[in-house]
Amino acid sequence: MFKTKIYIYLAFFLLAITSIIYSCRKPQPFDDENLDERMSGGDCTAFDESAGAFGNVIGGLSDEDTRVHDLGDGFFEKTFVPVSAISLGVGLGPLFNQVTCVRCHINEGRGTPPMPGQPYQSMFFKLSLPGVDDYGAPLSVPGYGTQLQDKSIAGVNAEGTMQLAYNYFTEKLADGTDISLRQPVYQFVNLYTAMPANVLYSPRVARPNFGMGLIEAISEESILSHADPNDVNGDGVSGRPNYVYDYITNKSNCLGRIGWKAAVPNIKNQVAKALNEDIGITTSIFPVEYETTQQGGKIELHDSIVTALTFYMKTLAVPARRNVKDETIKLGQKLFKVSGCVKCHVDKHETSTDVSFKPLSAQIIRPYSDFLLHDMGAGLADGRPEFDATGYEWRTPPLWGIGLTQRVNGNTNFLHDGRARNYIEAIMWHGGEAQSAKDNFKKLSKEERDALVKFLDSL
Amino acid sequence: MKKYLYIITLYAIFISVSCNKKPVVTEPDVNKVTSSILNDFPTHIAEPILLDLSNKANDLKNAIQTFVITSTDANLLAAQQSWYGTRQIWEQSESFLFGPVADKGLDPSIDDWPISYTEIDSVLKSSNVFSATYIQGLNTTLKGFHPIEYMLFGFGGNRKANELTSREKDYLLALAENLKLVTTQMYTEWQAQGSNFSLQVKSAGTVNSKYKTRKEALLEIANAMIGIIGEVGEAKIGEPYTAMDSMLEESPFSGNSWKDFAMNIKGAKNVYLCNYSGNGSGLHALTELYNKSLDLKITQKMDAAYSNLNAYSTKFGKAIYNERPAVESTVQLLADLKNILENELIPLIQTYVKN
């Protein structure tokens, strides 16, 4: 009897000890070994390699959320026309760059420069004068604003356009291979009125839309943890945040996350700004027609539609990586790391926990960007500051989905003005803080370069 | 002894029948089929449809030219009939809106909607010469099928020849010439003298192609086919139906919307069976290899959708108000077809096509 009691006490004791040990173990993040590298957008990843790969909705939406997503999708593809009986008070222009969102972001993808002599379809030019306005934004050009609208409705003059030509030159790699590069040369033509001599301009191709909700869901603290504005660690790479103005909350010093220079704090600002400047549609956020005599302060697009468009962009899934176990791709991934590319193209982030919208919450994602500004050297400089971004700085563009660009958009014209015709040209244009990564790439053998390109193609 | 022999024979038959498994599809079988599909798609679908489209657009231009020279009601009617004929081919071609038509942004110049009435008025009131360059530079809502439709049919579709001014006729002819130009470019881009997109499809899986694997090219074809089915149900019919707004109808002047939609589905079936210009191997050949019942289900659903769309006698703009249960069932039919293709055909390609 006594012996039995002992055994029972012993059993309880062991159970208690085990419980204590396990209950004291805090949850640990998965290590990289256990993460599926295909899931670039975490649970918000879509397994689609087709031309529609950038246009998939994320999983886990409620029926109501799906309806809002679809409504936004409809407006994203809607062709706007000038005010008429059928436009229900929503009027294109009078000045604009495109008649619909989807014509710049073809298949929710990337824009491209036109062939020289052809009209611009998915690219435009930011304009400004030296200095800043009351919001810290670039100073508007009288008669032109901060964007060159090269199209207009009938009966109204467009502002003008840019003539595009290229200067070609070659740069040698360490093994003697010549890489041909093209530098765009622009000239204002057909201007409707004189352009100030000191105007600053910046060419911009449209960026892919997917994954923006995830980018928005990364905490500010997490993004800033990668910043090293004074290069304290001495690795030659700084990384500076762009603090910008939020036109919805009317607050300054908001962390910029979106756009080629991270000049926009969130998706809704981007949507409202693009509607106003690119298409000529007013909203409650930007209620005045853009740089035109036909101003009136009338709100054309209701807030609910702006919200639906924003939600649509927020809920576009990231395409999955392909062939992640391929040995050549693994080698390319390693070379990407050791060459120093990951210093800016940070592979892994985690989104914040958000119980109010679970699909984007606490996701481990691989955008390959730090979302910070970097001096990219004179070759890429546009010379046009935007909030805290200097004329030499650009936001590290996310690389997720880049390998599907050919499939989705029929070209591989990369960088802010589409000058690079493939990955290697894009790498060769890196300078400034990225010079050493470029120099490391130049030293690679052909096999190693091919592996690195194959890795990029798998993203 | 004989009795045992019978028993043994029966047993052997029983064993052999019960062991008879389904024929195994080998990798060479799949490769042969996928290779045929990708070879036949440009030859039997894309090129002949786009050549027909270009020829029909040329016919339309000629018919409009005749009407402009001799503006009789009979010649207007002939031009209208030619518009219907061209439209019929275009709608079928929408089942493969990938490649040059998308990459070079040609689609909007052909088929943008809605048209911009106020701007058309401005263009007509201006003194601009309607040269090829001028039309090329116009916004996409001012050219292509629908402005031509608007000029040829007018509001309500009761246009008479004497209603068109000489300025309107000049604009109409210039638009038709532009349509011919763009549709011809679409065809040429698949040819060797253009960007030779046919080769991209046929050589999928090699370094000569943008498609790194055959599977990628097959998925492109399948997704484009599914895309048009989704667009018909969700956008072309679904949006005007949900909003109860006939202003959102795509071909209102000609009253051709139901026919447009039916031709879209016919185009999708063309792609699936690969049978526009002679019979080739379509996605159907691959489905049949693995899942005959799925193949049958797809073709039956496609036929049902096509018949359903052709059965409407009420014009689309009225049906969305007056025949809502019927329109709703059409939308559901198309949604079912899309779901089958998305959830059963696409996984089949992804599972069985290895490279």
mmCIF file of N, CA and C in Angstrom, chain A residues 101-199:
data_model
loop_
_atom_site.group_PDB
_atom_site.id
_atom_site.type_symbol
_atom_site.label_atom_id
_atom_site.label_comp_id
_atom_site.label_asym_id
_atom_site.label_seq_id
_atom_site.Cartn_x
_atom_site.Cartn_y
_atom_site.Cartn_z
ATOM 1 N N CYS A 101 -6.697 52.836 -64.392
ATOM 2 C CA CYS A 101 -5.539 52.380 -63.604
ATOM 3 C C CYS A 101 -4.793 51.256 -64.333
ATOM 4 N N VAL A 102 -5.590 50.334 -64.888
ATOM 5 C CA VAL A 102 -5.013 49.089 -65.391
ATOM 6 C C VAL A 102 -4.172 49.288 -66.656
ATOM 7 N N ARG A 103 -4.313 50.441 -67.302
ATOM 8 C CA ARG A 103 -3.532 50.686 -68.524
ATOM 9 C C ARG A 103 -2.075 51.025 -68.186
ATOM 10 N N CYS A 104 -1.820 51.539 -66.976
ATOM 11 C CA CYS A 104 -0.431 51.735 -66.521
ATOM 12 C C CYS A 104 0.069 50.465 -65.833
ATOM 13 N N HIS A 105 -0.776 49.959 -64.934
ATOM 14 C CA HIS A 105 -0.401 48.741 -64.196
ATOM 15 C C HIS A 105 -1.004 47.551 -64.955
ATOM 16 N N ILE A 106 -0.465 47.270 -66.131
ATOM 17 C CA ILE A 106 -1.037 46.215 -66.964
ATOM 18 C C ILE A 106 -0.920 44.880 -66.231
ATOM 19 N N ASN A 107 -2.040 44.185 -66.136
ATOM 20 C CA ASN A 107 -2.084 42.933 -65.367
ATOM 21 C C ASN A 107 -1.587 43.139 -63.940
ATOM 22 N N GLU A 108 -1.840 44.313 -63.368
ATOM 23 C CA GLU A 108 -1.386 44.678 -62.028
ATOM 24 C C GLU A 108 0.145 44.685 -61.949
ATOM 25 N N GLY A 109 0.780 44.822 -63.107
ATOM 26 C CA GLY A 109 2.234 44.713 -63.146
ATOM 27 C C GLY A 109 2.935 46.027 -63.401
ATOM 28 N N ARG A 110 4.060 45.912 -64.087
ATOM 29 C CA ARG A 110 5.033 46.985 -64.231
ATOM 30 C C ARG A 110 4.813 47.753 -65.527
ATOM 31 N N GLY A 111 5.048 49.058 -65.475
ATOM 32 C CA GLY A 111 4.999 49.871 -66.685
ATOM 33 C C GLY A 111 6.290 49.757 -67.462
ATOM 34 N N THR A 112 6.316 50.366 -68.621
ATOM 35 C CA THR A 112 7.507 50.290 -69.454
ATOM 36 C C THR A 112 7.638 51.568 -70.266
ATOM 37 N N PRO A 113 8.880 51.970 -70.578
ATOM 38 C CA PRO A 113 9.015 53.166 -71.422
ATOM 39 C C PRO A 113 8.562 52.855 -72.842
ATOM 40 N N PRO A 114 8.117 53.863 -73.576
ATOM 41 C CA PRO A 114 7.703 53.605 -74.958
ATOM 42 C C PRO A 114 8.921 53.453 -75.861
ATOM 43 N N MET A 115 8.699 52.927 -77.041
ATOM 44 C CA MET A 115 9.756 52.981 -78.060
ATOM 45 C C MET A 115 9.932 54.457 -78.392
ATOM 46 N N PRO A 116 11.168 54.893 -78.632
ATOM 47 C CA PRO A 116 11.355 56.316 -78.951
ATOM 48 C C PRO A 116 10.403 56.762 -80.066
ATOM 49 N N GLY A 117 9.729 57.865 -79.842
ATOM 50 C CA GLY A 117 8.784 58.391 -80.827
ATOM 51 C C GLY A 117 7.345 57.999 -80.566
ATOM 52 N N GLN A 118 7.144 56.972 -79.757
ATOM 53 C CA GLN A 118 5.787 56.512 -79.449
ATOM 54 C C GLN A 118 5.274 57.220 -78.179
ATOM 55 N N PRO A 119 3.944 57.301 -77.999
ATOM 56 C CA PRO A 119 3.424 57.959 -76.800
ATOM 57 C C PRO A 119 3.677 57.146 -75.528
ATOM 58 N N TYR A 120 3.734 57.841 -74.412
ATOM 59 C CA TYR A 120 3.905 57.184 -73.112
ATOM 60 C C TYR A 120 2.575 56.562 -72.699
ATOM 61 N N GLN A 121 2.602 55.304 -72.306
ATOM 62 C CA GLN A 121 1.371 54.632 -71.886
ATOM 63 C C GLN A 121 1.401 54.220 -70.419
ATOM 64 N N SER A 122 2.565 53.864 -69.909
ATOM 65 C CA SER A 122 2.619 53.365 -68.531
ATOM 66 C C SER A 122 3.806 53.991 -67.788
ATOM 67 N N MET A 123 4.069 55.231 -68.146
ATOM 68 C CA MET A 123 5.201 55.941 -67.535
ATOM 69 C C MET A 123 4.889 57.430 -67.585
ATOM 70 N N PHE A 124 5.304 58.165 -66.575
ATOM 71 C CA PHE A 124 5.118 59.620 -66.616
ATOM 72 C C PHE A 124 6.290 60.306 -65.947
ATOM 73 N N PHE A 125 6.230 61.637 -65.898
ATOM 74 C CA PHE A 125 7.327 62.416 -65.329
ATOM 75 C C PHE A 125 6.825 63.267 -64.171
ATOM 76 N N LYS A 126 7.508 63.144 -63.026
ATOM 77 C CA LYS A 126 7.273 64.042 -61.906
ATOM 78 C C LYS A 126 8.019 65.345 -62.199
ATOM 79 N N LEU A 127 7.442 66.457 -61.804
ATOM 80 C CA LEU A 127 8.069 67.765 -62.026
ATOM 81 C C LEU A 127 8.138 68.517 -60.700
ATOM 82 N N SER A 128 9.086 69.433 -60.583
ATOM 83 C CA SER A 128 9.080 70.361 -59.448
ATOM 84 C C SER A 128 10.130 71.433 -59.667
ATOM 85 N N LEU A 129 10.032 72.455 -58.842
ATOM 86 C CA LEU A 129 11.072 73.473 -58.782
ATOM 87 C C LEU A 129 11.887 73.210 -57.519
ATOM 88 N N PRO A 130 13.119 73.696 -57.462
ATOM 89 C CA PRO A 130 13.898 73.520 -56.233
ATOM 90 C C PRO A 130 13.143 74.127 -55.045
ATOM 91 N N GLY A 131 13.175 73.447 -53.917
ATOM 92 C CA GLY A 131 12.474 73.940 -52.732
ATOM 93 C C GLY A 131 11.329 73.029 -52.342
ATOM 94 N N VAL A 132 10.670 73.367 -51.249
ATOM 95 C CA VAL A 132 9.552 72.537 -50.773
ATOM 96 C C VAL A 132 8.340 73.410 -50.484
ATOM 97 N N ASP A 133 7.167 72.781 -50.482
ATOM 98 C CA ASP A 133 5.937 73.515 -50.161
ATOM 99 C C ASP A 133 5.635 73.414 -48.660
ATOM 100 N N ASP A 134 4.450 73.839 -48.277
ATOM 101 C CA ASP A 134 4.090 73.868 -46.853
ATOM 102 C C ASP A 134 4.079 72.482 -46.222
ATOM 103 N N TYR A 135 3.963 71.460 -47.040
ATOM 104 C CA TYR A 135 3.899 70.086 -46.515
ATOM 105 C C TYR A 135 5.263 69.380 -46.570
ATOM 106 N N GLY A 136 6.261 70.106 -47.040
ATOM 107 C CA GLY A 136 7.577 69.490 -47.196
ATOM 108 C C GLY A 136 7.709 68.739 -48.501
ATOM 109 N N ALA A 137 6.666 68.827 -49.350
ATOM 110 C CA ALA A 137 6.671 68.131 -50.645
ATOM 111 C C ALA A 137 7.384 68.997 -51.688
ATOM 112 N N PRO A 138 7.754 68.392 -52.817
ATOM 113 C CA PRO A 138 8.418 69.180 -53.864
ATOM 114 C C PRO A 138 7.561 70.376 -54.289
ATOM 115 N N LEU A 139 8.244 71.437 -54.661
ATOM 116 C CA LEU A 139 7.562 72.684 -55.002
ATOM 117 C C LEU A 139 6.945 72.586 -56.393
ATOM 118 N N SER A 140 5.681 72.945 -56.447
ATOM 119 C CA SER A 140 4.923 72.838 -57.695
ATOM 120 C C SER A 140 5.457 73.788 -58.773
ATOM 121 N N VAL A 141 5.392 73.371 -60.022
ATOM 122 C CA VAL A 141 5.810 74.217 -61.150
ATOM 123 C C VAL A 141 4.588 75.005 -61.631
ATOM 124 N N PRO A 142 4.635 76.327 -61.628
ATOM 125 C CA PRO A 142 3.463 77.095 -62.063
ATOM 126 C C PRO A 142 2.972 76.656 -63.439
ATOM 127 N N GLY A 143 1.694 76.372 -63.531
ATOM 128 C CA GLY A 143 1.114 75.959 -64.811
ATOM 129 C C GLY A 143 1.251 74.472 -65.103
ATOM 130 N N TYR A 144 2.044 73.777 -64.300
ATOM 131 C CA TYR A 144 2.267 72.350 -64.565
ATOM 132 C C TYR A 144 2.024 71.457 -63.341
ATOM 133 N N GLY A 145 2.131 72.039 -62.161
ATOM 134 C CA GLY A 145 1.994 71.201 -60.966
ATOM 135 C C GLY A 145 3.226 70.353 -60.741
ATOM 136 N N THR A 146 3.044 69.151 -60.229
ATOM 137 C CA THR A 146 4.203 68.291 -59.957
ATOM 138 C C THR A 146 4.207 67.035 -60.834
ATOM 139 N N GLN A 147 3.433 67.087 -61.904
ATOM 140 C CA GLN A 147 3.433 65.942 -62.820
ATOM 141 C C GLN A 147 3.092 66.430 -64.226
ATOM 142 N N LEU A 148 3.802 65.896 -65.223
ATOM 143 C CA LEU A 148 3.540 66.286 -66.600
ATOM 144 C C LEU A 148 2.421 65.404 -67.165
ATOM 145 N N GLN A 149 1.256 66.021 -67.404
ATOM 146 C CA GLN A 149 0.156 65.254 -67.999
ATOM 147 C C GLN A 149 0.249 65.388 -69.518
ATOM 148 N N ASP A 150 0.541 64.297 -70.161
ATOM 149 C CA ASP A 150 0.778 64.342 -71.603
ATOM 150 C C ASP A 150 -0.489 64.054 -72.415
ATOM 151 N N LYS A 151 -1.613 63.915 -71.734
ATOM 152 C CA LYS A 151 -2.872 63.674 -72.457
ATOM 153 C C LYS A 151 -3.952 64.593 -71.899
ATOM 154 N N SER A 152 -4.977 64.814 -72.701
ATOM 155 C CA SER A 152 -6.067 65.691 -72.269
ATOM 156 C C SER A 152 -7.325 65.289 -73.009
ATOM 157 N N ILE A 153 -8.457 65.722 -72.458
ATOM 158 C CA ILE A 153 -9.708 65.461 -73.174
ATOM 159 C C ILE A 153 -9.783 66.400 -74.377
ATOM 160 N N ALA A 154 -10.653 66.061 -75.315
ATOM 161 C CA ALA A 154 -10.769 66.874 -76.534
ATOM 162 C C ALA A 154 -11.127 68.305 -76.159
ATOM 163 N N GLY A 155 -10.499 69.261 -76.844
ATOM 164 C CA GLY A 155 -10.792 70.674 -76.605
ATOM 165 C C GLY A 155 -9.903 71.305 -75.551
ATOM 166 N N VAL A 156 -9.074 70.508 -74.881
ATOM 167 C CA VAL A 156 -8.138 71.027 -73.871
ATOM 168 C C VAL A 156 -6.731 70.638 -74.306
ATOM 169 N N ASN A 157 -5.793 71.575 -74.134
ATOM 170 C CA ASN A 157 -4.410 71.259 -74.509
ATOM 171 C C ASN A 157 -3.742 70.388 -73.456
ATOM 172 N N ALA A 158 -3.081 69.350 -73.908
ATOM 173 C CA ALA A 158 -2.235 68.579 -72.985
ATOM 174 C C ALA A 158 -1.037 69.446 -72.613
ATOM 175 N N GLU A 159 -0.367 69.099 -71.522
ATOM 176 C CA GLU A 159 0.738 69.956 -71.067
ATOM 177 C C GLU A 159 1.973 69.835 -71.950
ATOM 178 N N GLY A 160 2.112 68.723 -72.624
ATOM 179 C CA GLY A 160 3.298 68.480 -73.441
ATOM 180 C C GLY A 160 3.801 67.084 -73.181
ATOM 181 N N THR A 161 4.928 66.759 -73.744
ATOM 182 C CA THR A 161 5.474 65.426 -73.495
ATOM 183 C C THR A 161 6.995 65.479 -73.488
ATOM 184 N N MET A 162 7.602 64.328 -73.394
ATOM 185 C CA MET A 162 9.068 64.229 -73.369
ATOM 186 C C MET A 162 9.524 63.406 -74.565
ATOM 187 N N GLN A 163 10.490 63.948 -75.274
ATOM 188 C CA GLN A 163 11.087 63.164 -76.351
ATOM 189 C C GLN A 163 12.119 62.231 -75.704
ATOM 190 N N LEU A 164 12.081 60.988 -76.112
ATOM 191 C CA LEU A 164 12.983 60.002 -75.502
ATOM 192 C C LEU A 164 13.987 59.491 -76.529
ATOM 193 N N ALA A 165 15.256 59.506 -76.149
ATOM 194 C CA ALA A 165 16.293 58.878 -76.978
ATOM 195 C C ALA A 165 17.244 58.162 -76.015
ATOM 196 N N TYR A 166 18.079 57.301 -76.543
ATOM 197 C CA TYR A 166 19.025 56.588 -75.673
ATOM 198 C C TYR A 166 20.449 56.787 -76.165
ATOM 199 N N ASN A 167 21.372 56.956 -75.227
ATOM 200 C CA ASN A 167 22.799 56.878 -75.525
ATOM 201 C C ASN A 167 23.274 55.495 -75.099
ATOM 202 N N TYR A 168 23.975 54.828 -75.983
ATOM 203 C CA TYR A 168 24.423 53.462 -75.682
ATOM 204 C C TYR A 168 25.915 53.444 -75.366
ATOM 205 N N PHE A 169 26.298 52.628 -74.417
ATOM 206 C CA PHE A 169 27.706 52.431 -74.106
ATOM 207 C C PHE A 169 27.881 51.040 -73.496
ATOM 208 N N THR A 170 29.116 50.611 -73.393
ATOM 209 C CA THR A 170 29.336 49.273 -72.814
ATOM 210 C C THR A 170 30.208 49.369 -71.573
ATOM 211 N N GLU A 171 30.037 48.392 -70.706
ATOM 212 C CA GLU A 171 30.891 48.291 -69.513
ATOM 213 C C GLU A 171 31.391 46.851 -69.445
ATOM 214 N N LYS A 172 32.649 46.710 -69.096
ATOM 215 C CA LYS A 172 33.258 45.367 -69.084
ATOM 216 C C LYS A 172 33.134 44.698 -67.723
ATOM 217 N N LEU A 173 32.900 43.396 -67.766
ATOM 218 C CA LEU A 173 32.971 42.595 -66.551
ATOM 219 C C LEU A 173 34.405 42.094 -66.385
ATOM 220 N N ALA A 174 34.704 41.505 -65.215
ATOM 221 C CA ALA A 174 36.077 41.058 -64.937
ATOM 222 C C ALA A 174 36.577 40.036 -65.956
ATOM 223 N N ASP A 175 35.655 39.205 -66.471
ATOM 224 C CA ASP A 175 36.108 38.184 -67.436
ATOM 225 C C ASP A 175 36.127 38.712 -68.866
ATOM 226 N N GLY A 176 35.976 40.009 -69.022
ATOM 227 C CA GLY A 176 36.089 40.616 -70.360
ATOM 228 C C GLY A 176 34.770 40.735 -71.104
ATOM 229 N N THR A 177 33.681 40.202 -70.534
ATOM 230 C CA THR A 177 32.375 40.286 -71.201
ATOM 231 C C THR A 177 31.893 41.738 -71.230
ATOM 232 N N ASP A 178 31.456 42.168 -72.405
ATOM 233 C CA ASP A 178 30.896 43.519 -72.532
ATOM 234 C C ASP A 178 29.406 43.495 -72.218
ATOM 235 N N ILE A 179 28.976 44.436 -71.413
ATOM 236 C CA ILE A 179 27.541 44.597 -71.144
ATOM 237 C C ILE A 179 27.106 45.919 -71.763
ATOM 238 N N SER A 180 26.133 45.840 -72.655
ATOM 239 C CA SER A 180 25.637 47.059 -73.301
ATOM 240 C C SER A 180 24.601 47.719 -72.389
ATOM 241 N N LEU A 181 24.747 48.996 -72.187
ATOM 242 C CA LEU A 181 23.802 49.747 -71.352
ATOM 243 C C LEU A 181 23.237 50.912 -72.163
ATOM 244 N N ARG A 182 22.024 51.319 -71.814
ATOM 245 C CA ARG A 182 21.435 52.470 -72.505
ATOM 246 C C ARG A 182 21.008 53.515 -71.473
ATOM 247 N N GLN A 183 21.416 54.731 -71.737
ATOM 248 C CA GLN A 183 21.055 55.834 -70.833
ATOM 249 C C GLN A 183 20.008 56.696 -71.512
ATOM 250 N N PRO A 184 18.846 56.871 -70.894
ATOM 251 C CA PRO A 184 17.823 57.695 -71.538
ATOM 252 C C PRO A 184 18.181 59.183 -71.525
ATOM 253 N N VAL A 185 17.812 59.843 -72.604
ATOM 254 C CA VAL A 185 17.995 61.291 -72.699
ATOM 255 C C VAL A 185 16.630 61.875 -73.015
ATOM 256 N N TYR A 186 16.188 62.830 -72.217
ATOM 257 C CA TYR A 186 14.834 63.381 -72.377
ATOM 258 C C TYR A 186 14.887 64.845 -72.790
ATOM 259 N N GLN A 187 13.867 65.214 -73.538
ATOM 260 C CA GLN A 187 13.729 66.626 -73.886
ATOM 261 C C GLN A 187 12.246 66.974 -73.942
ATOM 262 N N PHE A 188 11.867 68.049 -73.238
ATOM 263 C CA PHE A 188 10.465 68.483 -73.285
ATOM 264 C C PHE A 188 10.095 68.884 -74.705
ATOM 265 N N VAL A 189 8.938 68.438 -75.161
ATOM 266 C CA VAL A 189 8.436 68.880 -76.472
ATOM 267 C C VAL A 189 6.937 69.170 -76.364
ATOM 268 N N ASN A 190 6.462 69.973 -77.304
ATOM 269 C CA ASN A 190 5.031 70.327 -77.413
ATOM 270 C C ASN A 190 4.462 70.893 -76.113
ATOM 271 N N LEU A 191 5.237 71.711 -75.423
ATOM 272 C CA LEU A 191 4.744 72.285 -74.168
ATOM 273 C C LEU A 191 3.687 73.334 -74.455
ATOM 274 N N TYR A 192 2.637 73.355 -73.649
ATOM 275 C CA TYR A 192 1.546 74.280 -73.914
ATOM 276 C C TYR A 192 1.882 75.706 -73.446
ATOM 277 N N THR A 193 2.849 75.788 -72.532
ATOM 278 C CA THR A 193 3.348 77.096 -72.101
ATOM 279 C C THR A 193 4.785 76.893 -71.620
ATOM 280 N N ALA A 194 5.486 78.019 -71.457
ATOM 281 C CA ALA A 194 6.921 77.919 -71.155
ATOM 282 C C ALA A 194 7.174 77.146 -69.857
ATOM 283 N N MET A 195 8.197 76.328 -69.886
ATOM 284 C CA MET A 195 8.606 75.567 -68.704
ATOM 285 C C MET A 195 9.795 76.299 -68.084
ATOM 286 N N PRO A 196 9.767 76.551 -66.766
ATOM 287 C CA PRO A 196 10.907 77.242 -66.143
ATOM 288 C C PRO A 196 12.216 76.497 -66.408
ATOM 289 N N ALA A 197 13.291 77.266 -66.578
ATOM 290 C CA ALA A 197 14.582 76.652 -66.927
ATOM 291 C C ALA A 197 15.096 75.764 -65.798
ATOM 292 N N ASN A 198 14.722 76.094 -64.560
ATOM 293 C CA ASN A 198 15.273 75.328 -63.428
ATOM 294 C C ASN A 198 14.372 74.172 -62.990
ATOM 295 N N VAL A 199 13.480 73.754 -63.894
ATOM 296 C CA VAL A 199 12.571 72.654 -63.533
ATOM 297 C C VAL A 199 13.369 71.361 -63.280
#
